[in-house]
């Protein structure tokens, strides 16, 4: 899995299996992916990345956020996805927000990174 489009920084390469699904550039894409997964799939992703999150944040803090290399940007997107699945995995125990029925929301603005 050395395809440039799926490459993470060397010290985070064991997270490569999650890049295709979770290193998504927008919140809406990450949310849509969350809704397409089972709670077991969300848990697998969360359990793989959460133990490495602090280290990943430390790695990214050493870089210029406005000029991240592609591999670091993918790592950042994985962290964003981890945050997005943390409540379903740890609190809701399901991909959707409980008792929300058919309600949904659209993101109208994204952070620049």
GROMACS .gro file of N, CA and C in nm:
model
  339
    1UNK      N    1   0.083  -0.118   0.000
    1UNK     CA    2   0.000   0.000   0.000
    1UNK      C    3   0.088   0.125   0.000
    2UNK      N    4   0.172   0.138  -0.100
    2UNK     CA    5   0.261   0.252  -0.107
    2UNK      C    6   0.213   0.357  -0.204
    3UNK      N    7   0.093   0.347  -0.251
    3UNK     CA    8   0.033   0.447  -0.340
    3UNK      C    9   0.042   0.584  -0.275
    4UNK      N   10   0.091   0.684  -0.350
    4UNK     CA   11   0.107   0.819  -0.296
    4UNK      C   12  -0.022   0.872  -0.236
    5UNK      N   13  -0.136   0.837  -0.293
    5UNK     CA   14  -0.264   0.887  -0.245
    5UNK      C   15  -0.302   0.829  -0.109
    6UNK      N   16  -0.236   0.724  -0.065
    6UNK     CA   17  -0.272   0.664   0.063
    6UNK      C   18  -0.154   0.662   0.161
    7UNK      N   19  -0.054   0.742   0.135
    7UNK     CA   20   0.065   0.741   0.220
    7UNK      C   21   0.049   0.834   0.339
    8UNK      N   22   0.083   0.781   0.456
    8UNK     CA   23   0.088   0.859   0.580
    8UNK      C   24   0.235   0.877   0.617
    9UNK      N   25   0.262   0.967   0.711
    9UNK     CA   26   0.400   0.977   0.760
    9UNK      C   27   0.449   0.840   0.806
   10UNK      N   28   0.576   0.815   0.789
   10UNK     CA   29   0.635   0.684   0.814
   10UNK      C   30   0.595   0.623   0.949
   11UNK      N   31   0.596   0.701   1.055
   11UNK     CA   32   0.568   0.646   1.187
   11UNK      C   33   0.421   0.615   1.212
   12UNK      N   34   0.336   0.644   1.113
   12UNK     CA   35   0.192   0.616   1.127
   12UNK      C   36   0.141   0.522   1.017
   13UNK      N   37   0.231   0.452   0.950
   13UNK     CA   38   0.194   0.368   0.837
   13UNK      C   39   0.100   0.254   0.873
   14UNK      N   40   0.096   0.210   0.999
   14UNK     CA   41   0.005   0.102   1.034
   14UNK      C   42  -0.141   0.146   1.024
   15UNK      N   43  -0.165   0.276   1.011
   15UNK     CA   44  -0.301   0.328   0.996
   15UNK      C   45  -0.345   0.335   0.850
   16UNK      N   46  -0.258   0.295   0.759
   16UNK     CA   47  -0.288   0.299   0.615
   16UNK      C   48  -0.421   0.235   0.577
   17UNK      N   49  -0.461   0.122   0.638
   17UNK     CA   50  -0.587   0.060   0.597
   17UNK      C   51  -0.709   0.151   0.614
   18UNK      N   52  -0.696   0.256   0.691
   18UNK     CA   53  -0.809   0.345   0.718
   18UNK      C   54  -0.810   0.471   0.632
   19UNK      N   55  -0.704   0.493   0.556
   19UNK     CA   56  -0.692   0.615   0.478
   19UNK      C   57  -0.802   0.628   0.373
   20UNK      N   58  -0.826   0.524   0.296
   20UNK     CA   59  -0.924   0.534   0.187
   20UNK      C   60  -1.063   0.575   0.236
   21UNK      N   61  -1.104   0.519   0.349
   21UNK     CA   62  -1.238   0.550   0.402
   21UNK      C   63  -1.241   0.676   0.487
   22UNK      N   64  -1.134   0.705   0.561
   22UNK     CA   65  -1.143   0.805   0.667
   22UNK      C   66  -1.059   0.930   0.649
   23UNK      N   67  -0.963   0.933   0.559
   23UNK     CA   68  -0.883   1.055   0.538
   23UNK      C   69  -0.954   1.144   0.436
   24UNK      N   70  -1.071   1.187   0.474
   24UNK     CA   71  -1.158   1.264   0.385
   24UNK      C   72  -1.147   1.413   0.414
   25UNK      N   73  -1.149   1.496   0.311
   25UNK     CA   74  -1.119   1.638   0.329
   25UNK      C   75  -1.231   1.723   0.391
   26UNK      N   76  -1.355   1.677   0.388
   26UNK     CA   77  -1.461   1.762   0.443
   26UNK      C   78  -1.537   1.691   0.554
   27UNK      N   79  -1.596   1.769   0.641
   27UNK     CA   80  -1.674   1.716   0.750
   27UNK      C   81  -1.794   1.638   0.697
   28UNK      N   82  -1.857   1.689   0.593
   28UNK     CA   83  -1.973   1.620   0.537
   28UNK      C   84  -1.936   1.483   0.484
   29UNK      N   85  -1.822   1.471   0.417
   29UNK     CA   86  -1.777   1.340   0.370
   29UNK      C   87  -1.750   1.246   0.487
   30UNK      N   88  -1.689   1.298   0.592
   30UNK     CA   89  -1.661   1.214   0.709
   30UNK      C   90  -1.791   1.171   0.777
   31UNK      N   91  -1.887   1.262   0.786
   31UNK     CA   92  -2.015   1.229   0.848
   31UNK      C   93  -2.091   1.125   0.765
   32UNK      N   94  -2.091   1.143   0.633
   32UNK     CA   95  -2.155   1.045   0.545
   32UNK      C   96  -2.090   0.908   0.560
   33UNK      N   97  -1.957   0.905   0.572
   33UNK     CA   98  -1.888   0.778   0.591
   33UNK      C   99  -1.929   0.717   0.724
   34UNK      N  100  -1.938   0.797   0.828
   34UNK     CA  101  -1.980   0.747   0.958
   34UNK      C  102  -2.116   0.678   0.949
   35UNK      N  103  -2.209   0.742   0.880
   35UNK     CA  104  -2.343   0.686   0.868
   35UNK      C  105  -2.347   0.560   0.782
   36UNK      N  106  -2.247   0.542   0.696
   36UNK     CA  107  -2.245   0.424   0.609
   36UNK      C  108  -2.183   0.302   0.678
   37UNK      N  109  -2.124   0.321   0.795
   37UNK     CA  110  -2.054   0.213   0.864
   37UNK      C  111  -2.137   0.155   0.977
   38UNK      N  112  -2.107   0.033   1.012
   38UNK     CA  113  -2.169  -0.029   1.131
   38UNK      C  114  -2.095   0.021   1.255
   39UNK      N  115  -2.155   0.002   1.369
   39UNK     CA  116  -2.088   0.042   1.493
   39UNK      C  117  -1.960  -0.038   1.514
   40UNK      N  118  -1.958  -0.162   1.468
   40UNK     CA  119  -1.835  -0.242   1.481
   40UNK      C  120  -1.723  -0.185   1.394
   41UNK      N  121  -1.757  -0.141   1.273
   41UNK     CA  122  -1.657  -0.080   1.185
   41UNK      C  123  -1.606   0.052   1.244
   42UNK      N  124  -1.697   0.130   1.300
   42UNK     CA  125  -1.655   0.255   1.364
   42UNK      C  126  -1.563   0.225   1.482
   43UNK      N  127  -1.598   0.125   1.560
   43UNK     CA  128  -1.516   0.088   1.675
   43UNK      C  129  -1.378   0.040   1.634
   44UNK      N  130  -1.371  -0.037   1.527
   44UNK     CA  131  -1.241  -0.084   1.479
   44UNK      C  132  -1.152   0.034   1.441
   45UNK      N  133  -1.208   0.129   1.366
   45UNK     CA  134  -1.131   0.248   1.327
   45UNK      C  135  -1.089   0.327   1.451
   46UNK      N  136  -1.183   0.353   1.539
   46UNK     CA  137  -1.153   0.431   1.658
   46UNK      C  138  -1.046   0.363   1.743
   47UNK      N  139  -1.059   0.232   1.763
   47UNK     CA  140  -0.962   0.159   1.844
   47UNK      C  141  -0.822   0.157   1.782
   48UNK      N  142  -0.814   0.169   1.651
   48UNK     CA  143  -0.684   0.171   1.584
   48UNK      C  144  -0.616   0.307   1.598
   49UNK      N  145  -0.693   0.414   1.586
   49UNK     CA  146  -0.630   0.546   1.582
   49UNK      C  147  -0.624   0.615   1.718
   50UNK      N  148  -0.719   0.592   1.805
   50UNK     CA  149  -0.722   0.664   1.933
   50UNK      C  150  -0.593   0.649   2.014
   51UNK      N  151  -0.534   0.529   2.022
   51UNK     CA  152  -0.411   0.517   2.100
   51UNK      C  153  -0.293   0.596   2.040
   52UNK      N  154  -0.304   0.631   1.913
   52UNK     CA  155  -0.197   0.704   1.845
   52UNK      C  156  -0.227   0.853   1.831
   53UNK      N  157  -0.344   0.897   1.879
   53UNK     CA  158  -0.390   1.034   1.857
   53UNK      C  159  -0.296   1.137   1.920
   54UNK      N  160  -0.258   1.116   2.042
   54UNK     CA  161  -0.170   1.214   2.109
   54UNK      C  162  -0.037   1.226   2.035
   55UNK      N  163   0.018   1.114   1.994
   55UNK     CA  164   0.142   1.115   1.918
   55UNK      C  165   0.123   1.185   1.784
   56UNK      N  166   0.011   1.159   1.718
   56UNK     CA  167  -0.017   1.223   1.589
   56UNK      C  168  -0.031   1.374   1.606
   57UNK      N  169  -0.098   1.416   1.711
   57UNK     CA  170  -0.113   1.560   1.737
   57UNK      C  171   0.024   1.623   1.762
   58UNK      N  172   0.107   1.557   1.839
   58UNK     CA  173   0.242   1.606   1.862
   58UNK      C  174   0.321   1.618   1.733
   59UNK      N  175   0.309   1.518   1.647
   59UNK     CA  176   0.377   1.521   1.517
   59UNK      C  177   0.329   1.641   1.435
   60UNK      N  178   0.199   1.659   1.428
   60UNK     CA  179   0.142   1.768   1.349
   60UNK      C  180   0.174   1.905   1.408
   61UNK      N  181   0.184   1.913   1.540
   61UNK     CA  182   0.218   2.041   1.603
   61UNK      C  183   0.357   2.091   1.566
   62UNK      N  184   0.442   2.001   1.522
   62UNK     CA  185   0.577   2.039   1.480
   62UNK      C  186   0.581   2.097   1.338
   63UNK      N  187   0.469   2.089   1.268
   63UNK     CA  188   0.463   2.134   1.129
   63UNK      C  189   0.384   2.264   1.118
   64UNK      N  190   0.402   2.333   1.006
   64UNK     CA  191   0.326   2.455   0.977
   64UNK      C  192   0.188   2.413   0.928
   65UNK      N  193   0.085   2.441   1.005
   65UNK     CA  194  -0.051   2.400   0.971
   65UNK      C  195  -0.096   2.456   0.837
   66UNK      N  196  -0.041   2.570   0.796
   66UNK     CA  197  -0.080   2.631   0.670
   66UNK      C  198  -0.002   2.576   0.551
   67UNK      N  199   0.092   2.486   0.577
   67UNK     CA  200   0.174   2.430   0.469
   67UNK      C  201   0.206   2.284   0.496
   68UNK      N  202   0.102   2.206   0.531
   68UNK     CA  203   0.123   2.065   0.561
   68UNK      C  204   0.153   1.986   0.435
   69UNK      N  205   0.248   1.893   0.443
   69UNK     CA  206   0.267   1.801   0.331
   69UNK      C  207   0.144   1.709   0.320
   70UNK      N  208   0.127   1.649   0.205
   70UNK     CA  209   0.009   1.565   0.181
   70UNK      C  210  -0.005   1.453   0.282
   71UNK      N  211   0.107   1.389   0.319
   71UNK     CA  212   0.095   1.278   0.413
   71UNK      C  213   0.047   1.326   0.550
   72UNK      N  214   0.091   1.443   0.593
   72UNK     CA  215   0.047   1.499   0.721
   72UNK      C  216  -0.099   1.544   0.714
   73UNK      N  217  -0.140   1.594   0.599
   73UNK     CA  218  -0.280   1.634   0.581
   73UNK      C  219  -0.371   1.512   0.594
   74UNK      N  220  -0.330   1.399   0.537
   74UNK     CA  221  -0.409   1.277   0.551
   74UNK      C  222  -0.416   1.232   0.697
   75UNK      N  223  -0.307   1.246   0.770
   75UNK     CA  224  -0.306   1.212   0.912
   75UNK      C  225  -0.402   1.304   0.988
   76UNK      N  226  -0.402   1.432   0.957
   76UNK     CA  227  -0.493   1.527   1.020
   76UNK      C  228  -0.638   1.488   0.991
   77UNK      N  229  -0.667   1.451   0.868
   77UNK     CA  230  -0.803   1.410   0.832
   77UNK      C  231  -0.844   1.283   0.908
   78UNK      N  232  -0.750   1.192   0.930
   78UNK     CA  233  -0.781   1.074   1.012
   78UNK      C  234  -0.818   1.116   1.155
   79UNK      N  235  -0.746   1.213   1.208
   79UNK     CA  236  -0.778   1.261   1.343
   79UNK      C  237  -0.916   1.326   1.346
   80UNK      N  238  -0.948   1.405   1.245
   80UNK     CA  239  -1.082   1.465   1.237
   80UNK      C  240  -1.189   1.354   1.237
   81UNK      N  241  -1.164   1.248   1.162
   81UNK     CA  242  -1.259   1.138   1.156
   81UNK      C  243  -1.270   1.067   1.291
   82UNK      N  244  -1.158   1.052   1.360
   82UNK     CA  245  -1.161   0.990   1.491
   82UNK      C  246  -1.251   1.070   1.586
   83UNK      N  247  -1.240   1.201   1.582
   83UNK     CA  248  -1.325   1.286   1.665
   83UNK      C  249  -1.471   1.265   1.628
   84UNK      N  250  -1.499   1.258   1.499
   84UNK     CA  251  -1.636   1.242   1.452
   84UNK      C  252  -1.699   1.109   1.494
   85UNK      N  253  -1.618   1.006   1.507
   85UNK     CA  254  -1.674   0.876   1.546
   85UNK      C  255  -1.664   0.851   1.697
   86UNK      N  256  -1.600   0.939   1.770
   86UNK     CA  257  -1.580   0.914   1.913
   86UNK      C  258  -1.712   0.907   1.990
   87UNK      N  259  -1.806   0.995   1.964
   87UNK     CA  260  -1.934   0.989   2.035
   87UNK      C  261  -2.015   0.865   1.996
   88UNK      N  262  -2.028   0.834   1.868
   88UNK     CA  263  -2.100   0.711   1.835
   88UNK      C  264  -2.039   0.587   1.902
   89UNK      N  265  -1.908   0.579   1.905
   89UNK     CA  266  -1.841   0.462   1.963
   89UNK      C  267  -1.853   0.460   2.115
   90UNK      N  268  -1.827   0.572   2.178
   90UNK     CA  269  -1.817   0.576   2.324
   90UNK      C  270  -1.945   0.612   2.397
   91UNK      N  271  -2.039   0.677   2.329
   91UNK     CA  272  -2.160   0.724   2.397
   91UNK      C  273  -2.286   0.666   2.334
   92UNK      N  274  -2.305   0.691   2.204
   92UNK     CA  275  -2.430   0.652   2.138
   92UNK      C  276  -2.443   0.501   2.117
   93UNK      N  277  -2.328   0.435   2.093
   93UNK     CA  278  -2.324   0.292   2.062
   93UNK      C  279  -2.399   0.260   1.932
   94UNK      N  280  -2.404   0.358   1.843
   94UNK     CA  281  -2.463   0.343   1.711
   94UNK      C  282  -2.414   0.459   1.625
   95UNK      N  283  -2.413   0.444   1.491
   95UNK     CA  284  -2.361   0.550   1.405
   95UNK      C  285  -2.442   0.680   1.409
   96UNK      N  286  -2.573   0.668   1.422
   96UNK     CA  287  -2.660   0.788   1.424
   96UNK      C  288  -2.677   0.839   1.566
   97UNK      N  289  -2.714   0.965   1.577
   97UNK     CA  290  -2.747   1.023   1.707
   97UNK      C  291  -2.880   0.962   1.751
   98UNK      N  292  -2.887   0.908   1.870
   98UNK     CA  293  -3.012   0.844   1.916
   98UNK      C  294  -3.130   0.941   1.914
   99UNK      N  295  -3.246   0.885   1.883
   99UNK     CA  296  -3.372   0.960   1.885
   99UNK      C  297  -3.374   1.082   1.795
  100UNK      N  298  -3.294   1.079   1.689
  100UNK     CA  299  -3.292   1.193   1.598
  100UNK      C  300  -3.379   1.170   1.475
  101UNK      N  301  -3.435   1.051   1.461
  101UNK     CA  302  -3.523   1.022   1.349
  101UNK      C  303  -3.458   1.052   1.216
  102UNK      N  304  -3.530   1.122   1.131
  102UNK     CA  305  -3.480   1.157   0.999
  102UNK      C  306  -3.411   1.294   0.998
  103UNK      N  307  -3.394   1.354   1.114
  103UNK     CA  308  -3.331   1.486   1.122
  103UNK      C  309  -3.187   1.478   1.073
  104UNK      N  310  -3.139   1.583   1.013
  104UNK     CA  311  -3.001   1.592   0.967
  104UNK      C  312  -2.960   1.738   0.963
  105UNK      N  313  -2.831   1.763   0.942
  105UNK     CA  314  -2.784   1.898   0.925
  105UNK      C  315  -2.677   1.899   0.819
  106UNK      N  316  -2.664   2.012   0.753
  106UNK     CA  317  -2.561   2.030   0.652
  106UNK      C  318  -2.460   2.131   0.704
  107UNK      N  319  -2.334   2.106   0.679
  107UNK     CA  320  -2.229   2.198   0.715
  107UNK      C  321  -2.222   2.306   0.607
  108UNK      N  322  -2.226   2.430   0.648
  108UNK     CA  323  -2.222   2.539   0.550
  108UNK      C  324  -2.085   2.604   0.543
  109UNK      N  325  -1.999   2.574   0.639
  109UNK     CA  326  -1.862   2.629   0.638
  109UNK      C  327  -1.768   2.524   0.693
  110UNK      N  328  -1.650   2.519   0.637
  110UNK     CA  329  -1.547   2.424   0.680
  110UNK      C  330  -1.426   2.503   0.726
  111UNK      N  331  -1.349   2.448   0.821
  111UNK     CA  332  -1.222   2.514   0.854
  111UNK      C  333  -1.130   2.512   0.731
  112UNK      N  334  -1.037   2.602   0.724
  112UNK     CA  335  -0.951   2.612   0.606
  112UNK      C  336  -0.857   2.494   0.592
  113UNK      N  337  -0.836   2.418   0.698
  113UNK     CA  338  -0.744   2.303   0.689
  113UNK      C  339  -0.823   2.177   0.705
   0.00000   0.00000   0.00000
